[in-house]
């Protein structure tokens, strides 16, 4: 009788150990990531491919909105991660700096012919601008620089989708964005990215999560995969930027071994 019960316990222990090992190596569940429109062109496809290959049992959900909305969704529990361009004000959220990226003046090829090869805030002030709402960090940087230079900007606010913003740029307007935000248009030649030399504009991309999220093995694995994916496309010059924090601490060996400090 004792032997029979011991064999049952041994089988149960073996099955439990196998299931837990499988879960730790490839957890299951749903992970929701909120992305701003200026990041989706360069990051959506690599993220989908990376999660499909490395975390096949995880259902990845991607949602797009301006960074101001994403912070609220994260605080409310509607997303697990969000990428924003300024540190969140809420104490319940934790931000990890990922990379710094330079901003450019994006215009149509026709408009670019009327501008210098490298522009200043005075040149930008001569062109109608499509820009996000005042709650956006880039809008604040632009208006601050214009005020310090003593010029006025002609701004049309659009806060309802990146396609509208792109259509505005393709017309007679321009916009200050990163190169990654318009990667398809720059590759096709429908947009031109002019360097901004006075003043220079840059922004930091943060990965934000709720405090305590790292206690979840699923979210810990998801964060590791997000960082590895971003580092890989930065190393391949698909996303132009200078790695920060978790990314700069990752070595080539860490990337290949799927390890994140």
mmCIF file of C-alpha atoms in Angstrom:
data_model
loop_
_atom_site.group_PDB
_atom_site.id
_atom_site.type_symbol
_atom_site.label_atom_id
_atom_site.label_comp_id
_atom_site.label_asym_id
_atom_site.label_seq_id
_atom_site.Cartn_x
_atom_site.Cartn_y
_atom_site.Cartn_z
ATOM 1 C CA UNK A 1 0.000 0.000 0.000
ATOM 2 C CA UNK A 2 2.804 2.394 0.935
ATOM 3 C CA UNK A 3 4.655 1.628 -2.294
ATOM 4 C CA UNK A 4 1.527 2.262 -4.340
ATOM 5 C CA UNK A 5 0.924 5.651 -2.702
ATOM 6 C CA UNK A 6 4.599 6.582 -3.015
ATOM 7 C CA UNK A 7 4.513 5.850 -6.746
ATOM 8 C CA UNK A 8 1.438 8.083 -7.151
ATOM 9 C CA UNK A 9 3.180 10.875 -5.233
ATOM 10 C CA UNK A 10 6.313 10.455 -7.330
ATOM 11 C CA UNK A 11 4.301 10.702 -10.550
ATOM 12 C CA UNK A 12 2.439 13.761 -9.278
ATOM 13 C CA UNK A 13 5.697 15.446 -8.255
ATOM 14 C CA UNK A 14 7.231 14.728 -11.652
ATOM 15 C CA UNK A 15 4.218 16.176 -13.514
ATOM 16 C CA UNK A 16 4.160 19.250 -11.264
ATOM 17 C CA UNK A 17 7.871 19.857 -11.800
ATOM 18 C CA UNK A 18 7.487 19.458 -15.577
ATOM 19 C CA UNK A 19 4.554 21.873 -15.760
ATOM 20 C CA UNK A 20 6.313 24.482 -13.636
ATOM 21 C CA UNK A 21 9.481 24.182 -15.736
ATOM 22 C CA UNK A 22 7.465 24.615 -18.918
ATOM 23 C CA UNK A 23 5.719 27.672 -17.466
ATOM 24 C CA UNK A 24 8.953 29.313 -16.316
ATOM 25 C CA UNK A 25 10.569 28.744 -19.691
ATOM 26 C CA UNK A 26 7.515 29.789 -21.705
ATOM 27 C CA UNK A 27 4.782 31.356 -19.544
ATOM 28 C CA UNK A 28 1.249 31.791 -20.794
ATOM 29 C CA UNK A 29 -1.175 34.672 -20.447
ATOM 30 C CA UNK A 30 -1.924 38.033 -22.008
ATOM 31 C CA UNK A 31 0.470 40.997 -22.110
ATOM 32 C CA UNK A 32 -0.779 44.409 -23.237
ATOM 33 C CA UNK A 33 1.668 47.074 -24.393
ATOM 34 C CA UNK A 34 0.674 50.668 -25.114
ATOM 35 C CA UNK A 35 2.705 52.414 -27.810
ATOM 36 C CA UNK A 36 2.715 56.060 -28.940
ATOM 37 C CA UNK A 37 2.133 56.601 -32.692
ATOM 38 C CA UNK A 38 5.715 57.742 -33.269
ATOM 39 C CA UNK A 39 7.031 54.351 -32.088
ATOM 40 C CA UNK A 40 4.631 51.927 -33.781
ATOM 41 C CA UNK A 41 6.128 52.122 -37.319
ATOM 42 C CA UNK A 42 9.485 50.794 -36.185
ATOM 43 C CA UNK A 43 8.536 48.540 -33.249
ATOM 44 C CA UNK A 44 5.233 46.743 -33.882
ATOM 45 C CA UNK A 45 6.462 44.115 -36.344
ATOM 46 C CA UNK A 46 9.664 43.243 -34.408
ATOM 47 C CA UNK A 47 7.665 42.893 -31.176
ATOM 48 C CA UNK A 48 5.099 40.578 -32.761
ATOM 49 C CA UNK A 49 7.828 38.410 -34.291
ATOM 50 C CA UNK A 50 9.880 38.302 -31.073
ATOM 51 C CA UNK A 51 6.969 37.303 -28.846
ATOM 52 C CA UNK A 52 5.798 34.743 -31.391
ATOM 53 C CA UNK A 53 9.224 33.103 -31.465
ATOM 54 C CA UNK A 54 10.359 33.410 -27.839
ATOM 55 C CA UNK A 55 7.068 33.445 -25.905
ATOM 56 C CA UNK A 56 4.675 31.484 -28.124
ATOM 57 C CA UNK A 57 2.148 30.875 -25.330
ATOM 58 C CA UNK A 58 1.767 34.577 -24.562
ATOM 59 C CA UNK A 59 -1.056 36.504 -26.223
ATOM 60 C CA UNK A 60 0.403 39.891 -27.168
ATOM 61 C CA UNK A 61 -1.980 42.845 -27.334
ATOM 62 C CA UNK A 62 -0.707 46.158 -28.744
ATOM 63 C CA UNK A 63 -2.611 49.413 -28.458
ATOM 64 C CA UNK A 64 -1.738 52.859 -29.831
ATOM 65 C CA UNK A 65 -2.360 56.271 -28.293
ATOM 66 C CA UNK A 66 -0.587 59.485 -27.378
ATOM 67 C CA UNK A 67 1.750 59.007 -24.415
ATOM 68 C CA UNK A 68 -0.421 61.135 -22.111
ATOM 69 C CA UNK A 69 -3.312 58.693 -22.498
ATOM 70 C CA UNK A 70 -1.066 55.641 -22.164
ATOM 71 C CA UNK A 71 0.057 56.663 -18.692
ATOM 72 C CA UNK A 72 -3.568 56.816 -17.542
ATOM 73 C CA UNK A 73 -4.385 53.445 -19.067
ATOM 74 C CA UNK A 74 -1.396 51.909 -17.323
ATOM 75 C CA UNK A 75 -2.384 53.368 -13.959
ATOM 76 C CA UNK A 76 -5.919 52.010 -14.420
ATOM 77 C CA UNK A 77 -4.652 48.537 -15.205
ATOM 78 C CA UNK A 78 -5.774 48.602 -18.851
ATOM 79 C CA UNK A 79 -2.220 47.938 -20.057
ATOM 80 C CA UNK A 80 0.763 46.142 -18.531
ATOM 81 C CA UNK A 81 3.450 48.321 -20.143
ATOM 82 C CA UNK A 82 3.552 51.679 -21.899
ATOM 83 C CA UNK A 83 6.200 53.621 -23.754
ATOM 84 C CA UNK A 84 6.232 57.344 -23.049
ATOM 85 C CA UNK A 85 8.576 60.283 -23.530
ATOM 86 C CA UNK A 86 8.656 61.707 -20.021
ATOM 87 C CA UNK A 87 8.802 60.212 -16.548
ATOM 88 C CA UNK A 88 5.327 59.560 -15.121
ATOM 89 C CA UNK A 89 4.141 61.758 -12.288
ATOM 90 C CA UNK A 90 2.282 58.974 -10.482
ATOM 91 C CA UNK A 91 4.217 57.295 -7.692
ATOM 92 C CA UNK A 92 2.596 53.935 -8.471
ATOM 93 C CA UNK A 93 4.366 53.785 -11.846
ATOM 94 C CA UNK A 94 7.995 52.886 -12.481
ATOM 95 C CA UNK A 95 9.893 54.157 -15.537
ATOM 96 C CA UNK A 96 12.942 52.533 -17.137
ATOM 97 C CA UNK A 97 14.856 54.773 -19.603
ATOM 98 C CA UNK A 98 15.506 52.861 -22.830
ATOM 99 C CA UNK A 99 17.102 55.229 -25.324
ATOM 100 C CA UNK A 100 17.573 58.840 -26.358
ATOM 101 C CA UNK A 101 16.603 59.746 -29.893
ATOM 102 C CA UNK A 102 17.204 62.958 -31.820
ATOM 103 C CA UNK A 103 14.254 64.788 -33.364
ATOM 104 C CA UNK A 104 14.182 66.013 -36.961
ATOM 105 C CA UNK A 105 12.087 68.386 -39.031
ATOM 106 C CA UNK A 106 10.011 66.153 -41.328
ATOM 107 C CA UNK A 107 8.657 67.722 -44.507
ATOM 108 C CA UNK A 108 7.727 66.757 -48.052
ATOM 109 C CA UNK A 109 10.522 66.738 -50.676
ATOM 110 C CA UNK A 110 8.963 69.821 -52.301
ATOM 111 C CA UNK A 111 8.992 71.756 -49.034
ATOM 112 C CA UNK A 112 12.548 70.592 -48.276
ATOM 113 C CA UNK A 113 13.791 72.348 -51.432
ATOM 114 C CA UNK A 114 12.788 75.692 -49.886
ATOM 115 C CA UNK A 115 14.684 75.060 -46.629
ATOM 116 C CA UNK A 116 18.362 74.772 -45.608
ATOM 117 C CA UNK A 117 19.880 71.300 -45.288
ATOM 118 C CA UNK A 118 19.946 71.831 -41.511
ATOM 119 C CA UNK A 119 17.240 74.033 -39.972
ATOM 120 C CA UNK A 120 16.857 76.263 -36.940
ATOM 121 C CA UNK A 121 13.797 77.228 -34.927
ATOM 122 C CA UNK A 122 13.573 80.338 -37.139
ATOM 123 C CA UNK A 123 13.290 78.140 -40.242
ATOM 124 C CA UNK A 124 10.687 75.947 -38.553
ATOM 125 C CA UNK A 125 8.638 79.028 -37.679
ATOM 126 C CA UNK A 126 8.250 79.781 -41.402
ATOM 127 C CA UNK A 127 6.385 76.507 -42.030
ATOM 128 C CA UNK A 128 2.875 75.546 -40.814
ATOM 129 C CA UNK A 129 3.317 72.803 -38.223
ATOM 130 C CA UNK A 130 1.251 69.746 -37.417
ATOM 131 C CA UNK A 131 1.764 69.001 -33.725
ATOM 132 C CA UNK A 132 0.160 67.036 -30.896
ATOM 133 C CA UNK A 133 -1.786 68.735 -28.113
ATOM 134 C CA UNK A 134 -0.175 70.911 -25.475
ATOM 135 C CA UNK A 135 0.049 67.992 -23.037
ATOM 136 C CA UNK A 136 2.709 66.407 -25.284
ATOM 137 C CA UNK A 137 6.383 66.891 -24.353
ATOM 138 C CA UNK A 138 7.500 67.638 -27.931
ATOM 139 C CA UNK A 139 4.928 70.422 -28.243
ATOM 140 C CA UNK A 140 6.222 71.937 -25.008
ATOM 141 C CA UNK A 141 9.845 71.810 -26.238
ATOM 142 C CA UNK A 142 8.909 73.490 -29.510
ATOM 143 C CA UNK A 143 6.944 76.314 -27.922
ATOM 144 C CA UNK A 144 9.638 76.906 -25.293
ATOM 145 C CA UNK A 145 12.361 77.141 -27.964
ATOM 146 C CA UNK A 146 10.226 79.475 -30.074
ATOM 147 C CA UNK A 147 9.541 81.738 -27.110
ATOM 148 C CA UNK A 148 13.245 81.935 -26.230
ATOM 149 C CA UNK A 149 14.074 82.757 -29.870
ATOM 150 C CA UNK A 150 11.356 85.403 -30.063
ATOM 151 C CA UNK A 151 9.421 83.747 -32.903
ATOM 152 C CA UNK A 152 5.847 82.484 -33.231
ATOM 153 C CA UNK A 153 4.867 79.034 -34.470
ATOM 154 C CA UNK A 154 1.874 78.329 -36.687
ATOM 155 C CA UNK A 155 0.565 75.110 -35.154
ATOM 156 C CA UNK A 156 -2.349 72.874 -36.096
ATOM 157 C CA UNK A 157 -3.029 70.505 -33.185
ATOM 158 C CA UNK A 158 -3.904 66.921 -34.047
ATOM 159 C CA UNK A 159 -4.376 64.431 -31.254
ATOM 160 C CA UNK A 160 -6.446 61.698 -32.874
ATOM 161 C CA UNK A 161 -4.100 59.458 -34.794
ATOM 162 C CA UNK A 162 -0.782 59.330 -36.540
ATOM 163 C CA UNK A 163 -2.219 58.865 -40.019
ATOM 164 C CA UNK A 164 -3.793 62.313 -39.772
ATOM 165 C CA UNK A 165 -0.456 63.714 -38.704
ATOM 166 C CA UNK A 166 1.303 62.118 -41.661
ATOM 167 C CA UNK A 167 -1.269 63.431 -44.109
ATOM 168 C CA UNK A 168 -0.638 66.881 -42.688
ATOM 169 C CA UNK A 169 3.099 66.539 -43.232
ATOM 170 C CA UNK A 170 2.648 65.294 -46.776
ATOM 171 C CA UNK A 171 0.791 68.470 -47.569
ATOM 172 C CA UNK A 172 2.233 71.918 -47.018
ATOM 173 C CA UNK A 173 3.088 71.381 -43.347
ATOM 174 C CA UNK A 174 5.970 69.973 -41.354
ATOM 175 C CA UNK A 175 6.433 68.241 -38.034
ATOM 176 C CA UNK A 176 9.188 67.700 -35.495
ATOM 177 C CA UNK A 177 9.544 63.951 -34.953
ATOM 178 C CA UNK A 178 12.081 61.167 -34.662
ATOM 179 C CA UNK A 179 13.188 59.333 -37.793
ATOM 180 C CA UNK A 180 11.653 56.135 -36.438
ATOM 181 C CA UNK A 181 8.227 57.760 -36.395
ATOM 182 C CA UNK A 182 8.187 58.045 -40.177
ATOM 183 C CA UNK A 183 10.454 55.173 -41.150
ATOM 184 C CA UNK A 184 8.215 53.915 -44.020
ATOM 185 C CA UNK A 185 7.806 57.406 -45.507
ATOM 186 C CA UNK A 186 11.507 58.183 -45.245
ATOM 187 C CA UNK A 187 12.380 54.875 -46.904
ATOM 188 C CA UNK A 188 9.963 55.552 -49.781
ATOM 189 C CA UNK A 189 11.166 59.127 -50.226
ATOM 190 C CA UNK A 190 7.761 60.680 -49.580
ATOM 191 C CA UNK A 191 9.234 62.496 -46.570
ATOM 192 C CA UNK A 192 12.585 64.154 -45.889
ATOM 193 C CA UNK A 193 14.195 64.417 -42.431
ATOM 194 C CA UNK A 194 16.119 67.674 -41.960
ATOM 195 C CA UNK A 195 18.505 67.923 -38.961
ATOM 196 C CA UNK A 196 17.626 70.625 -36.430
ATOM 197 C CA UNK A 197 20.806 72.415 -35.343
ATOM 198 C CA UNK A 198 19.578 75.352 -33.263
ATOM 199 C CA UNK A 199 18.421 74.297 -30.816
ATOM 200 C CA UNK A 200 18.834 70.537 -30.962
ATOM 201 C CA UNK A 201 15.810 68.542 -29.843
ATOM 202 C CA UNK A 202 15.945 65.069 -28.347
ATOM 203 C CA UNK A 203 13.718 62.907 -26.197
ATOM 204 C CA UNK A 204 14.056 59.871 -23.962
ATOM 205 C CA UNK A 205 11.917 56.791 -24.499
ATOM 206 C CA UNK A 206 10.775 55.232 -21.214
ATOM 207 C CA UNK A 207 9.233 51.823 -20.608
ATOM 208 C CA UNK A 208 6.693 52.311 -17.825
ATOM 209 C CA UNK A 209 5.051 49.660 -15.659
ATOM 210 C CA UNK A 210 3.127 49.504 -12.413
ATOM 211 C CA UNK A 211 5.149 49.028 -9.244
ATOM 212 C CA UNK A 212 5.280 45.372 -8.281
ATOM 213 C CA UNK A 213 4.897 44.150 -11.865
ATOM 214 C CA UNK A 214 8.258 42.383 -11.635
ATOM 215 C CA UNK A 215 6.727 40.061 -9.033
ATOM 216 C CA UNK A 216 4.869 38.464 -11.941
ATOM 217 C CA UNK A 217 7.053 35.994 -13.803
ATOM 218 C CA UNK A 218 5.015 36.552 -16.959
ATOM 219 C CA UNK A 219 5.549 40.339 -16.906
ATOM 220 C CA UNK A 220 9.199 39.939 -15.982
ATOM 221 C CA UNK A 221 9.747 37.729 -19.027
ATOM 222 C CA UNK A 222 7.739 40.144 -21.189
ATOM 223 C CA UNK A 223 9.831 43.135 -20.079
ATOM 224 C CA UNK A 224 13.013 41.239 -20.834
ATOM 225 C CA UNK A 225 11.734 40.435 -24.318
ATOM 226 C CA UNK A 226 10.698 44.035 -24.978
ATOM 227 C CA UNK A 227 14.152 45.322 -24.017
ATOM 228 C CA UNK A 228 15.970 42.682 -26.077
ATOM 229 C CA UNK A 229 13.800 43.451 -29.104
ATOM 230 C CA UNK A 230 14.455 47.190 -28.883
ATOM 231 C CA UNK A 231 18.179 46.681 -28.378
ATOM 232 C CA UNK A 232 18.356 44.420 -31.422
ATOM 233 C CA UNK A 233 16.672 46.884 -33.773
ATOM 234 C CA UNK A 234 18.805 49.732 -32.376
ATOM 235 C CA UNK A 235 21.966 47.687 -32.958
ATOM 236 C CA UNK A 236 20.844 47.061 -36.537
ATOM 237 C CA UNK A 237 20.258 50.814 -36.979
ATOM 238 C CA UNK A 238 16.542 50.301 -37.636
ATOM 239 C CA UNK A 239 15.678 52.485 -34.641
ATOM 240 C CA UNK A 240 18.223 55.294 -34.409
ATOM 241 C CA UNK A 241 18.994 56.234 -30.828
ATOM 242 C CA UNK A 242 21.493 56.039 -27.969
ATOM 243 C CA UNK A 243 20.728 53.162 -25.552
ATOM 244 C CA UNK A 244 20.071 54.095 -21.938
ATOM 245 C CA UNK A 245 19.642 52.229 -18.674
ATOM 246 C CA UNK A 246 18.619 48.604 -19.156
ATOM 247 C CA UNK A 247 19.606 48.683 -22.822
ATOM 248 C CA UNK A 248 23.081 50.146 -22.334
ATOM 249 C CA UNK A 249 23.741 47.506 -19.642
ATOM 250 C CA UNK A 250 22.976 44.703 -22.063
ATOM 251 C CA UNK A 251 25.969 43.269 -23.895
ATOM 252 C CA UNK A 252 25.930 41.334 -27.121
ATOM 253 C CA UNK A 253 26.357 38.152 -25.079
ATOM 254 C CA UNK A 254 23.396 39.033 -22.869
ATOM 255 C CA UNK A 255 21.289 39.568 -25.966
ATOM 256 C CA UNK A 256 22.190 36.191 -27.419
ATOM 257 C CA UNK A 257 21.726 34.424 -24.087
ATOM 258 C CA UNK A 258 18.337 36.069 -23.437
ATOM 259 C CA UNK A 259 19.574 37.576 -20.184
ATOM 260 C CA UNK A 260 18.520 40.976 -18.852
ATOM 261 C CA UNK A 261 20.163 42.491 -15.768
#
